[in-house]
Amino acid sequence: MKLTWYGHSAFRIEVAGATILIDPFLTGNPSWGKTWEEAAEGVTHVLLTHGHDDHIGDAAAILKKTGAMLVANFEICMYLVGQGVSDEQINPGNIGGTVDCGSFTTTFVAALHSSSVSRPDGSNVYLGNPGGLVLHFAEERTLYHMGDTDIFSDMALINELHEPAIGLVPVGDRFTMGGAVAALACRRFFKFETVVPCHFASFPIIDQTADQFVAGLEGSGVEVVLPQVGVAVDV
């Protein structure tokens, strides 16, 4: 599996039969500093954890250009259909559900956060419950993108049900759990082999490093991959 981080919570995952973008906040992402075209090259699937602007990002433009499959909750799917995405591209689900994405499946799991998109007048459009996404592949390790969340005890059930080996973990504090709490979540509730911190260093008001997360996992036996923006790694 090849994994590329574009800053914040945006990832590209390349496996046999699929090229996946999760939470493609690219245009306007201070960490990435470019537009979406390079990251979206050859994309077959766009997955969204929740409806905030810094996660939906360029999804509509990417979907319309590439014809990729959209995997998200029902409210986000219908919102993007309203933005011009074809209803033939959507593959909606909700918490507890699993959808077939061709060469992999996606299960929607809980997250403690909120989910809406901002209007120009400052009001918000409700876009369903936030979630995490568990991706099961035939020939690759199971991956869990936590979305934006705090720690919660039902993470233990997510581990029991899905046994994810790779975790994409928000660590930036303020809008998600911070690094120390994220490390506790990984230690207490999961048996990850590899974790990748995210949702840090993009905006000044969140943590600028993953240092607390790395320190909290010292001696755990878990491989912590500190991603570099735009650099693909094999996991």
Tab-separated table of C-alpha atoms in Angstrom, residues 34-206:
chain	number	residue	atom	x	y	z
A	34	LYS	CA	-1.093	23.708	-4.415
A	35	THR	CA	-4.378	22.928	-6.151
A	36	TRP	CA	-5.975	19.497	-6.380
A	37	GLU	CA	-5.016	18.246	-9.848
A	38	GLU	CA	-1.742	16.508	-8.962
A	39	ALA	CA	-3.181	14.697	-5.963
A	40	ALA	CA	-6.257	13.592	-7.911
A	41	GLU	CA	-4.410	12.060	-10.857
A	42	GLY	CA	-5.922	8.642	-11.589
A	43	VAL	CA	-8.264	8.693	-8.590
A	44	THR	CA	-10.992	6.039	-8.544
A	45	HIS	CA	-12.616	6.759	-5.143
A	46	VAL	CA	-13.176	9.806	-2.932
A	47	LEU	CA	-13.988	9.056	0.728
A	48	LEU	CA	-15.200	11.695	3.191
A	49	THR	CA	-15.289	11.372	6.977
A	50	HIS	CA	-17.543	14.388	7.597
A	51	GLY	CA	-18.849	17.622	6.158
A	52	HIS	CA	-16.518	20.372	7.351
A	53	ASP	CA	-14.940	22.546	4.673
A	54	ASP	CA	-11.435	21.407	5.594
A	55	HIS	CA	-12.405	17.800	4.823
A	56	ILE	CA	-14.835	17.999	1.891
A	57	GLY	CA	-12.370	20.404	0.309
A	58	ASP	CA	-12.125	19.875	-3.455
A	59	ALA	CA	-14.334	16.776	-3.512
A	60	ALA	CA	-16.943	18.189	-5.904
A	61	ALA	CA	-14.386	19.368	-8.472
A	62	ILE	CA	-12.423	16.114	-8.271
A	63	LEU	CA	-15.527	13.950	-8.614
A	64	LYS	CA	-16.828	15.889	-11.587
A	65	LYS	CA	-13.461	15.779	-13.341
A	66	THR	CA	-12.525	12.151	-12.662
A	67	GLY	CA	-15.865	10.336	-12.455
A	68	ALA	CA	-14.609	8.666	-9.247
A	69	MET	CA	-16.925	6.927	-6.787
A	70	LEU	CA	-17.990	9.009	-3.770
A	71	VAL	CA	-18.173	7.154	-0.446
A	72	ALA	CA	-19.678	9.250	2.350
A	73	ASN	CA	-22.739	9.493	4.545
A	74	PHE	CA	-26.072	10.064	2.828
A	75	GLU	CA	-26.300	13.763	3.657
A	76	ILE	CA	-22.863	14.533	2.214
A	77	CYS	CA	-23.586	12.480	-0.893
A	78	MET	CA	-26.809	14.375	-1.577
A	79	TYR	CA	-25.163	17.730	-0.812
A	80	LEU	CA	-22.502	17.022	-3.437
A	81	VAL	CA	-25.115	15.844	-5.925
A	82	GLY	CA	-26.581	19.312	-5.422
A	83	GLN	CA	-23.140	20.710	-6.323
A	84	GLY	CA	-23.222	18.915	-9.676
A	85	VAL	CA	-21.825	15.465	-8.878
A	86	SER	CA	-23.688	12.690	-10.711
A	87	ASP	CA	-25.975	10.587	-8.526
A	88	GLU	CA	-24.556	7.561	-10.361
A	89	GLN	CA	-21.201	8.180	-8.627
A	90	ILE	CA	-22.427	8.045	-5.045
A	91	ASN	CA	-22.077	5.091	-2.669
A	92	PRO	CA	-23.704	6.329	0.575
A	93	GLY	CA	-23.652	4.720	3.995
A	94	ASN	CA	-23.903	5.541	7.667
A	95	ILE	CA	-22.498	4.505	11.042
A	96	GLY	CA	-22.337	0.724	11.341
A	97	GLY	CA	-22.815	0.121	7.636
A	98	THR	CA	-20.377	-1.396	5.155
A	99	VAL	CA	-20.342	-0.585	1.441
A	100	ASP	CA	-18.690	-2.467	-1.412
A	101	CYS	CA	-16.231	-0.243	-3.258
A	102	GLY	CA	-15.077	-2.802	-5.806
A	103	SER	CA	-11.559	-3.778	-4.782
A	104	PHE	CA	-12.157	-2.930	-1.103
A	105	THR	CA	-14.947	-2.279	1.397
A	106	THR	CA	-15.561	0.731	3.609
A	107	THR	CA	-17.224	0.530	7.013
A	108	PHE	CA	-18.566	3.693	8.650
A	109	VAL	CA	-17.748	3.918	12.370
A	110	ALA	CA	-18.390	6.527	15.029
A	111	ALA	CA	-16.389	9.686	15.750
A	112	LEU	CA	-16.886	12.385	18.380
A	113	HIS	CA	-17.039	15.636	16.443
A	114	SER	CA	-19.531	17.675	14.379
A	115	SER	CA	-20.367	17.886	10.676
A	116	SER	CA	-21.615	20.794	8.591
A	117	VAL	CA	-20.592	23.050	5.724
A	118	SER	CA	-20.423	26.828	6.018
A	119	ARG	CA	-22.512	29.196	3.918
A	120	PRO	CA	-21.222	32.649	2.899
A	121	ASP	CA	-23.609	34.284	5.385
A	122	GLY	CA	-22.061	32.363	8.286
A	123	SER	CA	-24.866	29.847	8.664
A	124	ASN	CA	-24.227	26.118	8.414
A	125	VAL	CA	-25.771	23.238	6.479
A	126	TYR	CA	-26.124	20.042	8.519
A	127	LEU	CA	-24.300	17.165	6.851
A	128	GLY	CA	-25.056	14.161	9.000
A	129	ASN	CA	-23.018	12.610	11.764
A	130	PRO	CA	-19.220	12.622	11.603
A	131	GLY	CA	-17.472	9.303	11.320
A	132	GLY	CA	-14.336	7.300	10.871
A	133	LEU	CA	-13.727	4.940	7.966
A	134	VAL	CA	-12.377	1.383	8.099
A	135	LEU	CA	-11.039	0.065	4.800
A	136	HIS	CA	-10.709	-3.677	4.265
A	137	PHE	CA	-8.616	-4.913	1.336
A	138	ALA	CA	-8.157	-8.420	-0.025
A	139	GLU	CA	-4.362	-8.251	-0.181
A	140	GLU	CA	-3.467	-5.349	2.149
A	141	ARG	CA	-3.640	-4.608	5.852
A	142	THR	CA	-6.855	-3.078	7.191
A	143	LEU	CA	-6.686	0.713	7.524
A	144	TYR	CA	-8.685	2.966	9.846
A	145	HIS	CA	-8.953	6.710	9.190
A	146	MET	CA	-10.338	8.061	12.463
A	147	GLY	CA	-11.676	11.288	10.955
A	148	ASP	CA	-11.820	14.117	13.474
A	149	THR	CA	-12.479	12.737	16.934
A	150	ASP	CA	-11.694	12.586	20.615
A	151	ILE	CA	-10.915	9.328	22.379
A	152	PHE	CA	-13.975	7.186	23.199
A	153	SER	CA	-14.324	3.788	24.802
A	154	ASP	CA	-16.147	2.216	21.844
A	155	MET	CA	-12.845	2.363	19.986
A	156	ALA	CA	-12.352	-1.000	21.681
A	157	LEU	CA	-15.305	-2.389	19.702
A	158	ILE	CA	-13.919	-0.959	16.461
A	159	ASN	CA	-10.719	-2.858	17.164
A	160	GLU	CA	-12.592	-6.038	18.094
A	161	LEU	CA	-14.744	-5.953	14.977
A	162	HIS	CA	-12.180	-4.832	12.414
A	163	GLU	CA	-8.669	-5.376	13.823
A	164	PRO	CA	-7.164	-2.440	11.903
A	165	ALA	CA	-3.402	-2.687	11.483
A	166	ILE	CA	-2.862	0.849	10.181
A	167	GLY	CA	-4.259	3.925	11.923
A	168	LEU	CA	-4.503	7.458	10.551
A	169	VAL	CA	-4.833	9.405	13.775
A	170	PRO	CA	-5.719	13.079	14.418
A	171	VAL	CA	-3.353	14.620	16.971
A	172	GLY	CA	-3.615	18.409	16.647
A	173	ASP	CA	-5.761	19.225	19.695
A	174	ARG	CA	-8.444	21.972	19.925
A	175	PHE	CA	-10.770	20.406	17.295
A	176	THR	CA	-9.664	16.797	17.891
A	177	MET	CA	-7.817	14.938	20.609
A	178	GLY	CA	-4.252	16.075	21.200
A	179	GLY	CA	-1.173	13.946	20.769
A	180	ALA	CA	-0.969	12.540	24.300
A	181	VAL	CA	-4.617	11.476	24.308
A	182	ALA	CA	-4.312	10.078	20.773
A	183	ALA	CA	-1.361	7.964	21.910
A	184	LEU	CA	-3.430	6.716	24.854
A	185	ALA	CA	-6.235	5.754	22.447
A	186	CYS	CA	-3.806	3.750	20.324
A	187	ARG	CA	-2.278	2.010	23.331
A	188	ARG	CA	-5.500	1.262	25.194
A	189	PHE	CA	-7.956	0.351	22.469
A	190	PHE	CA	-6.016	-0.863	19.434
A	191	LYS	CA	-3.327	-3.274	18.327
A	192	PHE	CA	-2.028	-1.137	15.493
A	193	GLU	CA	1.145	-2.169	13.723
A	194	THR	CA	1.593	1.245	12.081
A	195	VAL	CA	0.155	4.668	12.894
A	196	VAL	CA	0.342	7.916	10.950
A	197	PRO	CA	-0.488	11.175	12.771
A	198	CYS	CA	-2.506	13.834	10.967
A	199	HIS	CA	-4.594	16.983	11.551
A	200	PHE	CA	-1.629	18.984	12.831
A	201	ALA	CA	0.657	21.777	11.521
A	202	SER	CA	-1.849	23.036	8.955
A	203	PHE	CA	-3.336	26.004	10.852
A	204	PRO	CA	-1.663	28.124	13.565
A	205	ILE	CA	-4.331	27.388	16.174
A	206	ILE	CA	-3.670	23.625	16.262
